[in-house]
Short mmCIF file of C-alpha atoms in Angstrom, two decimals:
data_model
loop_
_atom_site.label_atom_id
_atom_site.label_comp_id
_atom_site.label_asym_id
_atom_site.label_seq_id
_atom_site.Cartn_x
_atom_site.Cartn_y
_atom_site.Cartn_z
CA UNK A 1360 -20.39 -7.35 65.54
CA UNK A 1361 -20.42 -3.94 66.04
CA UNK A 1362 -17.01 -3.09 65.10
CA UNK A 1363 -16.75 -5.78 62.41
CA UNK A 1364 -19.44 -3.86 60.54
CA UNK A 1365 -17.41 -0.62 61.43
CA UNK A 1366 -14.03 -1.77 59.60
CA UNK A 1367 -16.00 -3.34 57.05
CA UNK A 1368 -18.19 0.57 56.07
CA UNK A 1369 -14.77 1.78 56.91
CA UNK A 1370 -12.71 0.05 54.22
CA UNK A 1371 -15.60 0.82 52.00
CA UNK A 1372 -16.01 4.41 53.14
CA UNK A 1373 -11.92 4.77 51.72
CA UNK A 1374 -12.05 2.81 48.59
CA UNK A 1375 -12.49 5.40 46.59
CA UNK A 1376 -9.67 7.44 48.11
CA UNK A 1377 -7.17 4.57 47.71
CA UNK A 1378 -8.03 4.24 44.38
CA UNK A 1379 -7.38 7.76 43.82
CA UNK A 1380 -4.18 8.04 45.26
CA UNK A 1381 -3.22 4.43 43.44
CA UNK A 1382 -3.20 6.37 40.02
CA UNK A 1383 -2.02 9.51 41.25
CA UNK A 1384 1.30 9.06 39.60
CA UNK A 1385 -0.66 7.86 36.11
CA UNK A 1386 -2.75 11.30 36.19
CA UNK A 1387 0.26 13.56 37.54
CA UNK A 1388 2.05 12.06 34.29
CA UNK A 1389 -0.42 12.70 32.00
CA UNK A 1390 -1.55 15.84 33.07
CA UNK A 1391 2.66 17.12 32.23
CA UNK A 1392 2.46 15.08 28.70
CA UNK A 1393 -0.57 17.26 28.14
CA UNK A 1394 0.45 20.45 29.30
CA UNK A 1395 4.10 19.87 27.29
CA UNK A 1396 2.09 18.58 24.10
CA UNK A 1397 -0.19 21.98 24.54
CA UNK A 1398 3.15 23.76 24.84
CA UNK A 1399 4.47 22.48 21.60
CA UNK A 1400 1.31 22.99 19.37
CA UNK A 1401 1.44 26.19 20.84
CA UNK A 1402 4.68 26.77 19.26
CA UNK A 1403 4.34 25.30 15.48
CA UNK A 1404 4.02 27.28 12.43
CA UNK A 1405 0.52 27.89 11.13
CA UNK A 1406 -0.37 25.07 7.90
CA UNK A 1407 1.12 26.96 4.72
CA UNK A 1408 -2.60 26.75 2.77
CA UNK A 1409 -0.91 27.94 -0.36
CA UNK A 1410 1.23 24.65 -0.52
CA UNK A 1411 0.33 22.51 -3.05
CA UNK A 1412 -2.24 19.48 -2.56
CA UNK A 1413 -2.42 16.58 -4.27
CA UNK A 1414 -5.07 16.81 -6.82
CA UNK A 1415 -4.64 14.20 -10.00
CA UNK A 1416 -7.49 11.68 -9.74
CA UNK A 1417 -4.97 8.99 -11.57
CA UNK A 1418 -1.87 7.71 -10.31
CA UNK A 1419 0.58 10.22 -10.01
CA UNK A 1420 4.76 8.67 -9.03
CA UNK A 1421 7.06 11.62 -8.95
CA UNK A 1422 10.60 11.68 -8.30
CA UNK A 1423 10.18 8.05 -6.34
CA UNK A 1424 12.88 6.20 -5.06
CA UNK A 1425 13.13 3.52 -2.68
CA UNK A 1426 16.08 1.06 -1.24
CA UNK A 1427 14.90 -2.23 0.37
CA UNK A 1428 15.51 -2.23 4.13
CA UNK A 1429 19.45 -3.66 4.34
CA UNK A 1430 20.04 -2.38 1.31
CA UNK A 1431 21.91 0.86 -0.07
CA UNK A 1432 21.40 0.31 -4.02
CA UNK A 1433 18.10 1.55 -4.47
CA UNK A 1434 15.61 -0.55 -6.48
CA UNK A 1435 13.49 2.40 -7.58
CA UNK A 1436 15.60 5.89 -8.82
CA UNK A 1437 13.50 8.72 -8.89
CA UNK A 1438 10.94 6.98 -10.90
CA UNK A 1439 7.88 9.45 -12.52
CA UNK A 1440 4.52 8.02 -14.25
CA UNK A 1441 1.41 9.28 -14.20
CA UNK A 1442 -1.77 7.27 -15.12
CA UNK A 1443 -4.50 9.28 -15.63
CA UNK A 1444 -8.24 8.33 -15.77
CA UNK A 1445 -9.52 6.08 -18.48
CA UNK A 1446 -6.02 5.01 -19.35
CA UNK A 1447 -3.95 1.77 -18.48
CA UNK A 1448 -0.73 1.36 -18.35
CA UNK A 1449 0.75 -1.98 -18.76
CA UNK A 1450 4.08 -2.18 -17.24
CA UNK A 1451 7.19 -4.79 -17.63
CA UNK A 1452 10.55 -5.68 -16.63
CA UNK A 1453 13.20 -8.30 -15.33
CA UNK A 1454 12.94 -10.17 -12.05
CA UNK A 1455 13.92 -7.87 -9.05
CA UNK A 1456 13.47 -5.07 -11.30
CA UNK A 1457 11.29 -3.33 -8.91
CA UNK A 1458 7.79 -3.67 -9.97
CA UNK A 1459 6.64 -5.12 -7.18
CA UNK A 1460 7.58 -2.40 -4.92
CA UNK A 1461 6.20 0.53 -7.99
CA UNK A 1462 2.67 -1.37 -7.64
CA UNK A 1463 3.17 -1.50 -3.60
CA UNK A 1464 3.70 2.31 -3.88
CA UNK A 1465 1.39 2.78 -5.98
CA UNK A 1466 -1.18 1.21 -4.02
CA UNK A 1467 -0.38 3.18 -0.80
CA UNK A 1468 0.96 -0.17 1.20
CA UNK A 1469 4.78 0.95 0.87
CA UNK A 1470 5.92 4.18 1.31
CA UNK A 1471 8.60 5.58 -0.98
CA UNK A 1472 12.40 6.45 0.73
CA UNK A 1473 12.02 10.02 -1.22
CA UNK A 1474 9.28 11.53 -3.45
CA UNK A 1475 5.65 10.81 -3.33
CA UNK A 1476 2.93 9.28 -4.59
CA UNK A 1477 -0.69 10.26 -5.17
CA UNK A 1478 -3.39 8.37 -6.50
CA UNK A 1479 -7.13 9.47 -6.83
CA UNK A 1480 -6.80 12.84 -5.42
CA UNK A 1481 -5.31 12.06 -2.19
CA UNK A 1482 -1.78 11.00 -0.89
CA UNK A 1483 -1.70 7.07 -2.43
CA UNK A 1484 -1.89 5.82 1.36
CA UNK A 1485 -4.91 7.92 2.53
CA UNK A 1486 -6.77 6.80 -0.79
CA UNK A 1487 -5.49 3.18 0.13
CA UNK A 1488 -7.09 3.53 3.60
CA UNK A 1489 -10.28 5.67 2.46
CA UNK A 1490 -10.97 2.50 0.12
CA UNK A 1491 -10.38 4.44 -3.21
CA UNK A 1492 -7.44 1.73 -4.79
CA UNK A 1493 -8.39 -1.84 -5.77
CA UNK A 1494 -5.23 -3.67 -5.23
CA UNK A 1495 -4.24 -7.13 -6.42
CA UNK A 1496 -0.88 -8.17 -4.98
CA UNK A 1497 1.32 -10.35 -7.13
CA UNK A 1498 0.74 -13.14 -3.87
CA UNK A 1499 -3.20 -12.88 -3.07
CA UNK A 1500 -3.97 -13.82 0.21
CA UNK A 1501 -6.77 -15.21 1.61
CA UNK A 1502 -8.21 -14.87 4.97
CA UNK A 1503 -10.88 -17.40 6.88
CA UNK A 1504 -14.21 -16.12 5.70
CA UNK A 1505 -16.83 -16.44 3.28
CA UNK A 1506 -16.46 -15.59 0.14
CA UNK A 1507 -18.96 -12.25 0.13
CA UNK A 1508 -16.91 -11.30 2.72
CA UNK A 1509 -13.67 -11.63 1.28
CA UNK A 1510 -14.67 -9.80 -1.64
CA UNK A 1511 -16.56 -7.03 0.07
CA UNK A 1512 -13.07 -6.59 2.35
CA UNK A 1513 -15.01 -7.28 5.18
CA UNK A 1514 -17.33 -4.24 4.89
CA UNK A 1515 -21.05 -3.97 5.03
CA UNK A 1516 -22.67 -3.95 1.77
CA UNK A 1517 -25.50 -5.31 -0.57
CA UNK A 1518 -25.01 -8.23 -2.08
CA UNK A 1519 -25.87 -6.25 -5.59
CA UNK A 1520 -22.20 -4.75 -5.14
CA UNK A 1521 -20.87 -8.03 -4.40
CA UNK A 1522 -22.21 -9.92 -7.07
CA UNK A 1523 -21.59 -7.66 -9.42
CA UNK A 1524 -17.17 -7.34 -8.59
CA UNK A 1525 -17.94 -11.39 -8.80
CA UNK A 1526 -19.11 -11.25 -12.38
CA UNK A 1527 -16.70 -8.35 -13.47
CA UNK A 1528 -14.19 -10.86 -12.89
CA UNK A 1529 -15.70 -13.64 -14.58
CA UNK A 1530 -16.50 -15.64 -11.44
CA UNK A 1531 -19.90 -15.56 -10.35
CA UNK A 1532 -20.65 -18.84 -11.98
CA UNK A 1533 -18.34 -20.50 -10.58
CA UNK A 1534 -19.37 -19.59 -6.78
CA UNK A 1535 -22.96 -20.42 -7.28
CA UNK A 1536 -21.56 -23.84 -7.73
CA UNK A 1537 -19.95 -23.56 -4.55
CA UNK A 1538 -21.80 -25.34 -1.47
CA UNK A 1539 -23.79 -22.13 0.00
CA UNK A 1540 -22.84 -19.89 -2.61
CA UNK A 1541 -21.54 -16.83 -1.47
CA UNK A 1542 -21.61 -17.68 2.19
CA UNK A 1543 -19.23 -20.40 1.21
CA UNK A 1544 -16.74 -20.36 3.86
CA UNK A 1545 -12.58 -20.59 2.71
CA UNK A 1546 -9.48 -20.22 3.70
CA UNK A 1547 -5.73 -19.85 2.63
CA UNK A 1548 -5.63 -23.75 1.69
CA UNK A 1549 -9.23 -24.34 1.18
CA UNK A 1550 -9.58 -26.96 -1.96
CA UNK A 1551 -12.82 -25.57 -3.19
CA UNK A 1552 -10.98 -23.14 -5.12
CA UNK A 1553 -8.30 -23.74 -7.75
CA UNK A 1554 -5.32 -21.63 -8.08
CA UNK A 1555 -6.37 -19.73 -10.73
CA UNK A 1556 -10.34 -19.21 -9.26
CA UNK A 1557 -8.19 -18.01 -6.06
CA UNK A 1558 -6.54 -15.31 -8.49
CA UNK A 1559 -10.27 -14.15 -9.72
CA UNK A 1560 -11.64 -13.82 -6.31
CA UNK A 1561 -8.95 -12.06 -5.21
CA UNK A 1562 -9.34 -9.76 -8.66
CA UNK A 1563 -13.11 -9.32 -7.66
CA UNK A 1564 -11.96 -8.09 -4.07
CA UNK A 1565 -9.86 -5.44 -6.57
CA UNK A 1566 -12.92 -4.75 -8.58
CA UNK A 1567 -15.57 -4.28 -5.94
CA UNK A 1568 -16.68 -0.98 -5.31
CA UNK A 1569 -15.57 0.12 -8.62
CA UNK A 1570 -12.33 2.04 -7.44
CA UNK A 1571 -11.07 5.11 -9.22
CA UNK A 1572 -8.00 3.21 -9.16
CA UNK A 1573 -7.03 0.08 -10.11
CA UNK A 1574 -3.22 -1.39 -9.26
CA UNK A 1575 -2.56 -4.90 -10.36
CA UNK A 1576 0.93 -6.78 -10.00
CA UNK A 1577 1.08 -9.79 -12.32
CA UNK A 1578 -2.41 -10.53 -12.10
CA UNK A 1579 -2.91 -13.18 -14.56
CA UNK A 1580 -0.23 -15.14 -12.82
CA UNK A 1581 -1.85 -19.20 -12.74
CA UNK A 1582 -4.76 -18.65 -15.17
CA UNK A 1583 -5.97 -20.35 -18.63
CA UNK A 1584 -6.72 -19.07 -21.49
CA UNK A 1585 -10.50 -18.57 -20.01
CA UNK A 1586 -9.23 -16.85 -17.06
CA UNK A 1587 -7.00 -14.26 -19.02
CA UNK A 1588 -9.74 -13.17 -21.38
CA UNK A 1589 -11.95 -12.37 -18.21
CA UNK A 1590 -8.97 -10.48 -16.56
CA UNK A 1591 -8.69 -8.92 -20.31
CA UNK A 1592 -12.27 -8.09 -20.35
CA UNK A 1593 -12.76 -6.63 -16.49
CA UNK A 1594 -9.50 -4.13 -17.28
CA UNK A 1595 -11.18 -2.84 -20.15
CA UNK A 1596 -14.71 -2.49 -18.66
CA UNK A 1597 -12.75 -0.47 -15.56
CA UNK A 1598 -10.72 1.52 -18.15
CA UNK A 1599 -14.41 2.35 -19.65
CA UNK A 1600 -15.89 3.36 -16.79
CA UNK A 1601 -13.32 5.87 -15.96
CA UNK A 1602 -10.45 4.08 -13.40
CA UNK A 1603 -6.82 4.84 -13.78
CA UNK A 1604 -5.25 1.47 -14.15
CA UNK A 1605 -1.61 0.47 -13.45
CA UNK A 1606 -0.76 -3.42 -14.82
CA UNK A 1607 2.03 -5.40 -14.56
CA UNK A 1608 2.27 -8.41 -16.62
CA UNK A 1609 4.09 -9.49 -19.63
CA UNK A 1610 0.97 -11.31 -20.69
CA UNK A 1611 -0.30 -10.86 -24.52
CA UNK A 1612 -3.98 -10.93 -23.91
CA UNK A 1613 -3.37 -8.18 -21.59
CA UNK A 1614 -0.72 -5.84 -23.19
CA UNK A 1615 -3.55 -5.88 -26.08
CA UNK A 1616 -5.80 -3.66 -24.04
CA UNK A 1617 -2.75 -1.37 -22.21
CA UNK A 1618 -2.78 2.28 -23.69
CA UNK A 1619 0.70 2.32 -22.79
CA UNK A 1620 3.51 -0.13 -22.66
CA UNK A 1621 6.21 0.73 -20.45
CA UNK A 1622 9.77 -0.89 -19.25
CA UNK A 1623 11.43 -0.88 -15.65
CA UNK A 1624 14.66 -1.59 -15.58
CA UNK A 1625 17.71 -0.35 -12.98
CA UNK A 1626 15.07 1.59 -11.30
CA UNK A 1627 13.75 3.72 -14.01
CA UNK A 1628 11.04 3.65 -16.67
CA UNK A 1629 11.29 3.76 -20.33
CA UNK A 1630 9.26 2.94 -23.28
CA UNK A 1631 9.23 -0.73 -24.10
CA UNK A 1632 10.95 -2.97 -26.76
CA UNK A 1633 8.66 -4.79 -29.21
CA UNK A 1634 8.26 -7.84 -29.13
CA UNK A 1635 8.76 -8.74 -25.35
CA UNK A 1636 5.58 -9.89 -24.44
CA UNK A 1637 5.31 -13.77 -23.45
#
């Protein structure tokens, strides 16, 4: 018994030093990385602070271009727009003209083959990621949650803030009549929402926070007449309030409240023809 209790303190007694030598190889290794990494910061130029920072609180596009991945004819050719505070711009075009990927840019999701892109101050995808661009893709999606949640993006909030992105966009009515209201779980296929209400929720998931900047691709895509006047009417409150706004549609009751009307077409921007609203 003796010397079973012996090997047994033993094996104990020279765990730790197994371990130790176990993930010698791991430490050895990262112990180099470090001292290489140290090595090479060592070695880099000091930050120029005289360079130039990004500093337009709009949406600022300069020299842009971008070709789709397999594809050498670029869809976007050193394309330039600015949108500054308290303006919108509506913008149109053809199918596969590129607007898509301008408002993806825009919106700090995609990042340009050449140039750069700035929106509220900051490089377009540090706003995106510091929560400073309301963006409404042309193909909302939804993920399984309630509906607070979905339009606070999952953050922690008062439901003051929530309620009021809901009624910006027109919608608030409509979820009270929901089963629990805002706590209303949905879904990508959930049939407690039409097509069009889907659109507004995801517009109120734009709106909430009230975001310096506002990017919306096609967002009136699936709504009535009803649903178009409150998309109308939540542009022009943001516009009042102060947010650079960047639309794409080809919508009337929209283009009515653009400051600007502009045209992409072979990957550059022009002013638009009359008349070529839907």
């Amino acid at each position: 018994g003796v010397l079973v209790g012996a090997n047994l303190m033993l094996a104990l007694l020279l765990m730790p030093l197994d371990q130790v030598m176990a993930h010698w190889r791991a430490v050895a290794a990262t112990r180099l990385a470090w001292q290489r990494l140290a090595a090479l910061l060592a070695t880099a130029p000091p930050a120029d602070e005289s360079a130039p920072q990004p500093c337009f609180a709009g949406i600022a596009l300069r020299n842009v271009v971008f070709h789709p991945p397999g594809s050498d004819r670029p869809v976007l050719a050193g394309i330039t727009l600015e949108v500054v505070p308290g303006e919108v711009v509506a913008l149109l075009g053809p199918n596969a003209a590129g607007k898509s990927s301008l408002a993806r840019i825009a919106a700090g999701v995609l990042a340009p083959t050449a140039g750069a892109a700035e929106a509220a101050g900051k490089a377009a995808s540090m706003a995106a990621s510091a929560g400073l661009i309301g963006y409404l893709p042309q193909r909302p999606q939804l993920l399984e949650a309630s509906v607070g949640d979905t339009i606070a993006r999952f953050r922690l909030t008062s439901t003051e803030h929530v309620v009021a992105a809901a009624r910006a966009a027109g919608l608030h009515e409509t979820i009270g009549r929901l089963p629990q209201g805002y706590a209303t779980l949905i879904g990508p296929l959930d049939p407690l929402l039409s097509g069009g209400q889907k659109q507004r929720l995801a517009l109120s998931r734009a709106l909430f926070g009230d975001c310096p900047v506002l990017v919306l691709d096609e967002p009136d895509a699936g709504l009535d007449h009803e649903g178009e006047a409150a998309m109308a009417a939540a542009i022009a409150s943001a516009r009042q309030r102060g947010a650079a706004v960047l639309v794409i549609t080809h919508r009337r009751a929209l283009l009515a409240v653009a400051d600007r009307i502009l045209r992409i077409a072979d990957g550059r921007i022009g002013a638009a023809h009359p008349g070529e609203a839907a």
